[in-house]
Amino acid sequence: MTTPRTTPTPLQFLGYSFGRVLPDSMQDWVRKDLVGNGAQIRYIARFIVPVVPLLLLFLLIPGPLWMSLAMMSLLFIPLVYFSIALMNVYRRHRLLIHGLDPQLINAKAQSRIDHTREDYERRHGRG
């Protein structure tokens, strides 16, 4: 009997990148992908990299180069803005559909807050 995979195959990764749910055996990988080190960079790259080749098609439009670059920027700037603005919403949703706790997004910040509070209470005591 084979053991279940803990990391996605290239085909599964492609499906995951477009919103498919991975099997339960890969939940640890999903958690690390969505809340581990570099999660924000991976998220932004997954939104931007597929769009860049489409934006480069504007360079094929006849006319001055600045016009093509201006048209590209009219699409690229809002894409980056909204992908950053909706990052936590999307990552929470991905955690939820994979059966993980959506509050994992806040775990690092909460840990930092708890550490600061403990440090304060250790130095100054409870009021």
PDB file of C-alpha atoms in Angstrom, residues 27-70:
ATOM      1  CA  GLN A  27      -2.640  20.127   4.650  1.00  0.00           C
ATOM      2  CA  ASP A  28       0.720  20.716   6.289  1.00  0.00           C
ATOM      3  CA  TRP A  29       2.172  21.813   2.927  1.00  0.00           C
ATOM      4  CA  VAL A  30      -0.838  24.122   2.346  1.00  0.00           C
ATOM      5  CA  ARG A  31      -0.425  25.640   5.816  1.00  0.00           C
ATOM      6  CA  LYS A  32       3.262  26.329   5.190  1.00  0.00           C
ATOM      7  CA  ASP A  33       2.454  27.748   1.752  1.00  0.00           C
ATOM      8  CA  LEU A  34      -0.214  30.137   3.032  1.00  0.00           C
ATOM      9  CA  VAL A  35       1.231  31.255   6.380  1.00  0.00           C
ATOM     10  CA  GLY A  36       4.883  30.168   6.383  1.00  0.00           C
ATOM     11  CA  ASN A  37       7.930  32.254   5.623  1.00  0.00           C
ATOM     12  CA  GLY A  38       7.623  33.982   2.259  1.00  0.00           C
ATOM     13  CA  ALA A  39       3.864  33.382   1.955  1.00  0.00           C
ATOM     14  CA  GLN A  40       3.162  36.985   0.963  1.00  0.00           C
ATOM     15  CA  ILE A  41       5.799  36.961  -1.777  1.00  0.00           C
ATOM     16  CA  ARG A  42       4.500  33.645  -3.171  1.00  0.00           C
ATOM     17  CA  TYR A  43       0.942  34.999  -3.128  1.00  0.00           C
ATOM     18  CA  ILE A  44       1.857  38.169  -5.030  1.00  0.00           C
ATOM     19  CA  ALA A  45       4.004  36.246  -7.523  1.00  0.00           C
ATOM     20  CA  ARG A  46       1.123  33.861  -8.260  1.00  0.00           C
ATOM     21  CA  PHE A  47      -1.068  36.825  -9.154  1.00  0.00           C
ATOM     22  CA  ILE A  48       1.469  38.807 -11.169  1.00  0.00           C
ATOM     23  CA  VAL A  49       3.582  36.247 -13.065  1.00  0.00           C
ATOM     24  CA  PRO A  50       0.712  34.804 -15.167  1.00  0.00           C
ATOM     25  CA  VAL A  51      -0.389  38.305 -16.207  1.00  0.00           C
ATOM     26  CA  VAL A  52       3.017  39.594 -17.351  1.00  0.00           C
ATOM     27  CA  PRO A  53       3.031  37.695 -20.692  1.00  0.00           C
ATOM     28  CA  LEU A  54      -0.420  39.071 -21.456  1.00  0.00           C
ATOM     29  CA  LEU A  55       0.714  42.592 -20.657  1.00  0.00           C
ATOM     30  CA  LEU A  56       3.730  42.172 -22.926  1.00  0.00           C
ATOM     31  CA  LEU A  57       1.316  41.753 -25.831  1.00  0.00           C
ATOM     32  CA  PHE A  58       0.751  45.516 -25.614  1.00  0.00           C
ATOM     33  CA  LEU A  59       4.255  45.924 -27.027  1.00  0.00           C
ATOM     34  CA  LEU A  60       2.959  44.470 -30.307  1.00  0.00           C
ATOM     35  CA  ILE A  61       0.515  47.344 -30.788  1.00  0.00           C
ATOM     36  CA  PRO A  62       1.892  49.808 -33.361  1.00  0.00           C
ATOM     37  CA  GLY A  63       2.780  53.204 -31.993  1.00  0.00           C
ATOM     38  CA  PRO A  64       5.234  54.819 -29.643  1.00  0.00           C
ATOM     39  CA  LEU A  65       6.716  52.703 -26.869  1.00  0.00           C
ATOM     40  CA  TRP A  66       5.447  55.021 -24.153  1.00  0.00           C
ATOM     41  CA  MET A  67       1.866  54.383 -25.268  1.00  0.00           C
ATOM     42  CA  SER A  68       2.269  50.609 -24.876  1.00  0.00           C
ATOM     43  CA  LEU A  69       3.935  51.070 -21.493  1.00  0.00           C
ATOM     44  CA  ALA A  70       1.139  53.405 -20.383  1.00  0.00           C
TER      45      ALA A  70
END
